[in-house]
Short mmCIF file of C-alpha atoms in Angstrom, two decimals:
data_model
loop_
_atom_site.label_atom_id
_atom_site.label_comp_id
_atom_site.label_asym_id
_atom_site.label_seq_id
_atom_site.Cartn_x
_atom_site.Cartn_y
_atom_site.Cartn_z
CA MET A 233 -216.09 -54.90 54.61
CA SER A 234 -216.42 -53.00 57.90
CA THR A 235 -215.50 -49.34 58.05
CA GLU A 236 -213.47 -48.11 61.00
CA THR A 237 -214.80 -45.10 62.86
CA VAL A 238 -212.13 -42.48 63.47
CA VAL A 239 -212.59 -39.73 66.04
CA TYR A 240 -210.16 -36.82 65.70
CA THR A 241 -208.77 -34.80 68.58
CA HIS A 242 -206.54 -31.73 68.96
CA TYR A 243 -204.79 -33.27 71.98
CA HIS A 244 -201.74 -35.48 71.98
CA SER A 245 -200.25 -37.72 74.63
CA ALA A 246 -196.45 -37.70 74.91
CA ILE A 247 -193.93 -36.89 72.21
CA PRO A 248 -193.05 -40.00 70.14
CA SER A 249 -189.38 -39.83 70.97
CA TRP A 250 -187.19 -38.49 73.73
CA SER A 251 -185.22 -36.31 71.34
CA GLY A 252 -185.59 -32.76 72.59
CA TYR A 253 -186.97 -33.86 75.97
CA GLN A 254 -184.66 -31.74 78.11
CA TYR A 255 -184.76 -28.86 75.68
CA GLN A 256 -188.55 -28.76 75.73
CA GLY A 257 -188.80 -28.85 79.52
CA LYS A 258 -186.24 -26.07 79.92
CA VAL A 259 -187.96 -23.90 77.31
CA ALA A 260 -191.29 -24.30 79.12
CA LEU A 261 -189.73 -23.34 82.44
CA ASN A 262 -188.04 -20.32 80.90
CA VAL A 263 -191.35 -19.09 79.46
CA VAL A 264 -193.15 -19.48 82.80
CA LEU A 265 -190.48 -17.48 84.64
CA ASP A 266 -190.74 -14.76 82.01
CA TYR A 267 -194.53 -14.73 82.20
CA MET A 268 -194.59 -14.59 86.01
CA MET A 269 -192.87 -11.20 85.86
CA ARG A 270 -195.59 -9.90 83.54
CA ILE A 271 -198.47 -10.58 85.93
CA SER A 272 -199.07 -9.89 89.61
CA PRO A 273 -198.50 -12.56 92.31
CA GLU A 274 -202.25 -12.48 92.98
CA GLU A 275 -202.75 -13.98 89.50
CA TYR A 276 -200.43 -16.95 90.04
CA GLU A 277 -203.22 -19.08 91.50
CA SER A 278 -205.27 -18.95 88.30
CA HIS A 279 -202.36 -19.46 85.90
CA SER A 280 -200.77 -22.78 85.00
CA LEU A 281 -198.31 -24.49 82.69
CA GLU A 282 -199.81 -27.32 80.67
CA LEU A 283 -197.34 -29.91 79.39
CA GLU A 284 -197.66 -32.33 76.46
CA TRP A 285 -201.36 -31.90 75.94
CA TYR A 286 -202.90 -29.35 73.58
CA GLU A 287 -199.40 -28.55 72.37
CA ASP A 288 -195.83 -29.14 73.53
CA PHE A 289 -196.76 -26.73 76.30
CA CYS A 290 -199.28 -23.97 76.92
CA ILE A 291 -199.90 -21.14 79.36
CA LEU A 292 -203.43 -21.01 80.75
CA ASN A 293 -205.44 -18.58 82.85
CA GLY A 294 -208.06 -20.81 84.41
CA GLU A 295 -209.32 -22.87 81.47
CA THR A 296 -208.52 -20.18 78.92
CA TYR A 297 -205.47 -20.71 76.73
CA VAL A 298 -203.28 -17.61 76.81
CA SER A 299 -200.49 -18.92 74.56
CA ILE A 300 -199.53 -22.19 72.92
CA HIS A 301 -195.95 -23.24 72.21
CA GLN A 302 -194.29 -25.63 69.78
CA VAL A 303 -190.69 -26.59 70.53
CA LYS A 304 -188.22 -27.88 67.94
CA SER A 305 -184.62 -28.80 68.62
CA TYR A 306 -183.69 -29.39 64.98
CA LYS A 307 -180.29 -28.30 63.78
CA ALA A 308 -181.77 -27.65 60.33
CA LYS A 309 -182.65 -24.05 59.41
CA GLY A 310 -184.83 -24.61 56.34
CA LEU A 311 -188.47 -23.53 56.63
CA SER A 312 -189.60 -26.86 55.15
CA GLU A 313 -188.36 -28.58 58.32
CA TYR A 314 -190.72 -26.47 60.43
CA LYS A 315 -193.79 -26.18 58.22
CA GLU A 316 -195.74 -28.94 59.99
CA ALA A 317 -195.07 -27.40 63.40
CA ILE A 318 -196.22 -23.98 62.17
CA TRP A 319 -199.43 -25.34 60.62
CA ASN A 320 -200.12 -27.12 63.91
CA LEU A 321 -199.71 -23.84 65.78
CA LEU A 322 -201.95 -21.90 63.39
CA GLY A 323 -204.64 -24.57 63.41
CA LYS A 324 -204.72 -24.92 67.17
CA THR A 325 -204.76 -21.14 67.57
CA LEU A 326 -207.80 -21.11 65.28
CA HIS A 327 -209.63 -23.60 67.49
CA LYS A 328 -208.72 -22.09 70.86
CA SER A 329 -208.72 -18.41 69.86
CA CYS A 330 -205.74 -17.84 72.17
CA LYS A 331 -203.86 -14.55 72.19
CA SER A 332 -200.57 -15.84 70.80
CA CYS A 333 -198.65 -18.85 69.57
CA TYR A 334 -194.89 -19.31 69.57
CA LEU A 335 -192.34 -21.43 67.76
CA HIS A 336 -189.21 -22.16 69.78
CA SER A 337 -186.08 -23.25 67.96
CA SER A 338 -182.52 -24.11 68.83
CA THR A 339 -181.32 -22.58 65.53
CA ASP A 340 -181.87 -19.20 63.90
CA LEU A 341 -184.86 -18.98 61.56
CA ASP A 342 -186.27 -16.40 59.17
CA THR A 343 -188.26 -13.40 60.40
CA GLU A 344 -191.97 -13.83 61.03
CA GLU A 345 -192.73 -11.94 57.81
CA ASP A 346 -190.43 -14.19 55.77
CA ILE A 347 -191.98 -17.27 57.38
CA LYS A 348 -195.46 -15.96 56.61
CA LYS A 349 -194.61 -15.46 52.93
CA GLY A 350 -192.54 -18.61 52.56
CA LEU A 351 -194.96 -21.04 54.21
CA LEU A 352 -197.60 -20.61 51.49
CA LYS A 353 -194.99 -21.28 48.80
CA LEU A 354 -194.25 -24.72 50.22
CA ASP A 355 -196.33 -27.78 49.42
CA PRO A 356 -199.02 -28.51 52.03
CA PRO A 357 -198.15 -31.17 54.60
CA PRO A 358 -198.94 -34.68 53.34
CA MET A 359 -202.21 -36.37 54.20
CA PRO A 360 -201.84 -38.88 57.07
CA LYS A 361 -201.67 -42.54 56.19
CA PRO A 362 -204.83 -44.64 56.83
CA PRO A 363 -204.86 -46.86 59.97
CA THR A 364 -202.75 -49.99 59.57
CA ASN A 365 -204.64 -52.04 62.16
CA PRO A 366 -208.41 -51.58 61.69
CA SER A 367 -210.54 -52.58 64.67
CA LYS A 368 -214.20 -52.78 65.57
CA GLY A 369 -214.42 -49.79 67.90
CA PRO A 370 -213.71 -46.13 67.13
CA LYS A 371 -210.13 -44.94 67.16
CA ILE A 372 -208.98 -41.57 68.45
CA LYS A 373 -206.62 -39.90 66.02
CA ILE A 374 -204.72 -36.67 66.39
CA TYR A 375 -205.41 -33.95 63.85
CA SER A 376 -202.50 -33.86 61.44
CA PRO A 377 -200.69 -30.75 60.14
CA ARG A 378 -202.55 -31.32 56.86
CA HIS A 379 -205.89 -31.15 58.68
CA TYR A 380 -204.88 -27.84 60.25
CA HIS A 381 -203.59 -26.50 56.94
CA ASP A 382 -206.92 -27.26 55.25
CA GLN A 383 -208.95 -25.82 58.13
CA VAL A 384 -206.97 -22.55 58.22
CA ILE A 385 -207.23 -22.09 54.46
CA ALA A 386 -210.94 -22.97 54.43
CA ALA A 387 -211.61 -20.42 57.20
CA ASN A 388 -209.66 -17.77 55.26
CA ALA A 389 -207.88 -17.08 58.57
CA TYR A 390 -204.22 -17.20 57.53
CA GLU A 391 -203.57 -13.46 57.89
CA GLU A 392 -205.40 -13.18 61.21
CA LEU A 393 -203.67 -16.20 62.73
CA PHE A 394 -200.22 -15.12 61.61
CA SER A 395 -200.72 -11.84 63.48
CA LYS A 396 -200.61 -14.02 66.63
CA PHE A 397 -197.57 -16.05 65.56
CA SER A 398 -194.03 -15.30 66.75
CA THR A 399 -190.67 -16.93 67.11
CA TYR A 400 -189.83 -16.59 70.80
CA SER A 401 -187.35 -13.91 71.91
CA TYR A 402 -184.80 -14.70 74.60
CA THR A 403 -182.94 -12.44 77.02
CA SER A 404 -180.09 -11.92 74.57
CA SER A 405 -182.64 -10.63 72.00
CA LYS A 406 -182.07 -13.73 69.89
CA ARG A 407 -185.07 -15.52 68.38
CA TYR A 408 -183.59 -18.91 69.15
CA CYS A 409 -181.67 -20.60 71.95
CA PRO A 410 -179.35 -23.63 71.60
CA LEU A 411 -179.63 -26.30 74.28
CA PRO A 412 -176.21 -25.51 75.88
CA GLU A 413 -177.30 -21.88 76.43
CA LEU A 414 -180.64 -22.63 78.06
CA GLU A 415 -179.20 -23.21 81.52
CA ASP A 416 -177.72 -19.69 81.66
CA GLU A 417 -180.94 -18.33 80.13
CA ILE A 418 -183.07 -19.82 82.91
CA LYS A 419 -180.69 -18.77 85.67
CA GLN A 420 -180.82 -15.23 84.32
CA ARG A 421 -184.63 -15.38 84.42
CA ILE A 422 -184.46 -16.53 88.05
CA LYS A 423 -182.11 -13.66 88.88
CA ASN A 424 -184.44 -11.25 87.06
CA TYR A 425 -187.36 -12.59 89.08
CA TYR A 426 -185.61 -11.83 92.37
CA ASN A 427 -184.64 -8.36 91.12
CA HIS A 428 -188.25 -7.84 90.05
CA GLN A 429 -189.32 -8.72 93.60
CA GLY A 430 -186.72 -6.36 95.07
CA LYS A 431 -184.67 -9.25 96.45
CA GLN A 432 -181.05 -10.26 96.12
CA GLY A 433 -180.76 -13.85 94.93
CA THR A 434 -177.40 -15.35 95.85
CA ALA A 435 -175.51 -17.58 93.43
CA ALA A 436 -176.18 -20.60 95.66
CA GLN A 437 -179.90 -19.83 95.82
CA ILE A 438 -180.18 -19.38 92.05
CA GLU A 439 -178.27 -22.60 91.39
CA ALA A 440 -180.47 -24.59 93.77
CA VAL A 441 -183.72 -23.07 92.50
CA TYR A 442 -182.71 -23.94 88.94
CA HIS A 443 -182.36 -27.64 89.78
CA TYR A 444 -185.49 -27.78 91.93
CA LEU A 445 -187.57 -26.14 89.20
CA LEU A 446 -186.22 -28.53 86.57
CA GLY A 447 -187.02 -31.37 88.94
CA GLU A 448 -190.63 -30.15 89.19
CA VAL A 449 -190.97 -30.00 85.40
CA ASP A 450 -189.18 -33.34 85.04
CA ARG A 451 -191.68 -35.11 87.27
CA HIS A 452 -194.58 -33.91 85.16
CA VAL A 453 -193.01 -34.53 81.75
CA THR A 454 -191.83 -38.00 82.79
CA ARG A 455 -195.37 -38.89 83.80
CA ARG A 456 -196.51 -37.92 80.28
CA HIS A 457 -193.97 -40.36 78.83
CA VAL A 458 -194.66 -43.37 81.02
CA ASP A 459 -197.36 -44.85 78.78
CA GLU A 460 -195.68 -43.91 75.48
CA GLN A 461 -195.16 -47.48 74.38
CA SER A 462 -198.00 -47.86 71.87
CA ASP A 463 -198.51 -46.92 68.21
CA ASP A 464 -200.24 -43.92 66.63
CA ASP A 465 -203.64 -45.62 66.61
CA SER A 466 -203.83 -45.81 70.38
CA GLU A 467 -206.57 -44.11 72.28
CA ILE A 468 -205.63 -41.07 74.29
CA GLU A 469 -206.22 -40.62 77.99
CA PHE A 470 -207.93 -37.26 78.28
CA VAL A 471 -206.15 -35.96 81.36
CA PRO A 472 -204.09 -32.78 80.90
CA ASP A 473 -201.02 -32.38 83.07
CA ARG A 474 -200.63 -28.91 84.55
CA ILE A 475 -198.29 -27.16 86.97
CA ARG A 476 -199.79 -24.16 88.72
CA PHE A 477 -197.71 -21.02 88.89
CA THR A 478 -198.12 -21.20 92.67
CA GLU A 479 -196.00 -24.38 92.65
CA ILE A 480 -193.24 -22.57 90.78
CA TYR A 481 -193.63 -19.61 93.14
CA GLN A 482 -193.18 -21.84 96.20
CA VAL A 483 -189.87 -23.13 94.87
CA LEU A 484 -188.71 -19.59 94.11
CA GLU A 485 -189.61 -18.37 97.59
CA ASN A 486 -187.99 -21.23 99.52
CA ASN A 487 -184.54 -20.82 101.00
CA TRP A 488 -182.24 -23.36 99.35
CA GLU A 489 -178.93 -22.00 100.63
CA LYS A 490 -178.04 -25.42 102.10
CA PRO A 491 -178.83 -28.05 99.45
CA SER A 492 -180.33 -31.30 100.69
CA GLU A 493 -179.94 -34.90 99.60
CA GLU A 494 -182.85 -34.33 97.20
CA TYR A 495 -180.95 -31.46 95.60
CA VAL A 496 -177.95 -33.66 94.90
CA ILE A 497 -180.15 -36.25 93.20
CA LEU A 498 -181.94 -33.59 91.18
CA ARG A 499 -178.57 -32.36 89.91
CA LEU A 500 -177.69 -35.90 88.91
CA ARG A 501 -181.01 -36.31 87.11
CA ASN A 502 -180.65 -33.01 85.27
CA THR A 503 -177.09 -33.83 84.23
CA PHE A 504 -178.17 -37.27 83.01
CA HIS A 505 -181.03 -35.84 80.92
CA SER A 506 -178.91 -33.02 79.56
CA ILE A 507 -176.19 -35.38 78.35
CA TRP A 508 -178.63 -37.84 76.82
CA ASP A 509 -180.72 -35.18 75.16
CA SER A 510 -177.70 -33.65 73.47
CA VAL A 511 -176.61 -37.08 72.23
CA SER A 512 -180.14 -37.94 71.09
CA ILE A 513 -180.50 -34.75 69.06
CA ASP A 514 -177.13 -35.36 67.40
CA LEU A 515 -178.01 -38.97 66.57
CA HIS A 516 -181.38 -38.08 65.07
CA GLN A 517 -179.78 -35.33 63.01
CA LYS A 518 -177.09 -37.70 61.78
CA THR A 519 -179.69 -40.16 60.46
CA ILE A 520 -181.30 -37.28 58.56
CA ASP A 521 -178.01 -35.97 57.16
CA GLU A 522 -176.84 -39.45 56.10
CA GLY A 523 -180.23 -40.63 54.84
CA THR A 524 -180.27 -43.59 57.23
CA LEU A 525 -183.69 -42.94 58.77
CA GLU A 526 -184.17 -46.65 59.48
CA ARG A 527 -181.56 -46.24 62.25
CA GLN A 528 -184.01 -44.04 64.16
CA ASP A 529 -185.75 -47.22 65.29
CA ASP A 530 -182.51 -48.18 67.06
CA ILE A 531 -182.33 -44.76 68.67
CA ARG A 532 -185.90 -45.10 69.92
CA LYS A 533 -185.04 -48.40 71.58
CA VAL A 534 -182.38 -46.58 73.58
CA GLU A 535 -184.86 -43.79 74.31
CA LYS A 536 -187.24 -46.32 75.87
CA TYR A 537 -184.39 -47.40 78.14
CA VAL A 538 -183.79 -43.76 79.07
CA SER A 539 -187.53 -43.43 79.71
CA THR A 540 -187.40 -46.32 82.16
CA LEU A 541 -184.46 -44.80 84.03
CA SER A 542 -186.18 -41.43 84.20
CA ASN A 543 -189.19 -43.01 85.86
CA LEU A 544 -187.13 -44.34 88.75
CA SER A 545 -187.68 -42.92 92.21
CA ASN A 546 -185.01 -40.58 93.56
CA THR A 547 -183.58 -43.37 95.72
CA ASP A 548 -183.45 -45.88 92.86
CA PHE A 549 -181.98 -43.32 90.47
CA PHE A 550 -179.22 -42.51 92.96
CA THR A 551 -178.50 -46.23 93.32
CA PHE A 552 -178.32 -46.54 89.53
CA CYS A 553 -175.74 -43.72 89.40
CA GLN A 554 -173.66 -45.45 92.06
CA ILE A 555 -173.80 -48.75 90.15
CA VAL A 556 -172.66 -47.32 86.81
CA THR A 557 -169.94 -45.13 88.38
CA PRO A 558 -168.65 -47.16 91.36
CA ASN A 559 -165.27 -45.44 91.13
CA ILE A 560 -166.76 -41.95 91.65
CA TYR A 561 -167.80 -40.68 95.06
CA ILE A 562 -171.23 -39.06 94.96
CA PRO A 563 -172.13 -37.19 98.17
CA LYS A 564 -175.76 -37.55 99.25
CA ALA A 565 -175.73 -33.99 100.58
CA ASP A 566 -173.56 -30.96 100.00
CA ASP A 567 -171.48 -30.63 103.15
CA GLY A 568 -169.29 -27.98 101.58
CA SER A 569 -166.30 -30.31 101.26
CA ALA A 570 -167.14 -32.14 98.04
CA THR A 571 -167.50 -31.03 94.46
CA LEU A 572 -170.23 -32.84 92.56
CA PHE A 573 -169.27 -32.17 88.96
#
C-alpha cells in the first residue's frame, strides 16, 4: 500500500464559504485606516494589507508581519466557538514572531484575561481527518488548529503569545462590531484621517471614498475566491495578494466630489454584497441553531452563484442589476437629480 506524502503549510487560499465575506473586507479596511494614522505618510510605501493568505488578513512592513488578524462573524458568544480561531492566531504568531495578533468579532466576547484562562480549560481542537482521496504526488495541507495547539504547548509559549493577543477595539471603545455598524465605523475612520491630516472631508467626499475603498478591497478579495471550487486536499498557489498603503492613500487623496459612473456601480456592488452577506450569516447560524448542518451544502451552492456574480466586470454587473430590476431606474452617473437607494 502506497503512503501519501503530505506537505503542511501555514498559508491558506480563500475562505471555504462566502459567509462573512463583506464583514471581513470591511474589518480589514477599517484596520488599515486606523493604522495609517499611527505611522507617517513616508512609511506608506513599505506597508501593505495582505488578504486571505497567512491569515484572514495581515499588516506588513516590507516582508515583516506587523499584525495578523482573524475575523469571525458568528452570532454565538461562547468561547468554544472561537477556540480554533484563537489557536490559529497563537500558532501563526509563534511562527512569524509578529508584534500582535487580533480576533475580530461581530458579538461581544470575554476579556482577554478570561479568554486566556478559559481556552486551556476547553478540549483541544480535534485532529484533522486523513485525506479522503489519496494520490501519487505530495499534497499540500494547511496546518490545523490542533497542529497549532500542539506546537504552542510544546514550545511552552502560551503565556508569551497571549501577551500579543487582543480582541480589536473600535472607535466606540467596544471590543466587537456588528456588520450593520461597520459602515459608520469606516466612515468615521475616514473622517478621522482627514482631521489627522488637517483637512475638512465633506460628507460627499467621505461617502465616495468609502465606496471606492471597498471597491479596491473587493477586487482583491474576489480574486482570492475565483479558484475556490476545489476540496481541502487541493494544492495551494503560493501567491499572496497585497494592497499597498499607497493605493489606499491615493483613493483618500483624490477628489470624489462628483461621483462617476464607476462610483454608481461600486455602490451597487457594495449594496449587493452587504445584503447577501447579512443573509448568508443568518442562514449559516440558523443551520447551527436548528442542528441542520447538512443544509449548509445548499447555502454553499448559492454562495458559488454569488461568487460568479462578484467576478463580473463593472459593465456586466451593471447589466445584471438592470436585468433583475427592470422596473427600477439606475442612473449610470450621479447628476444630482436621482436618488440611488
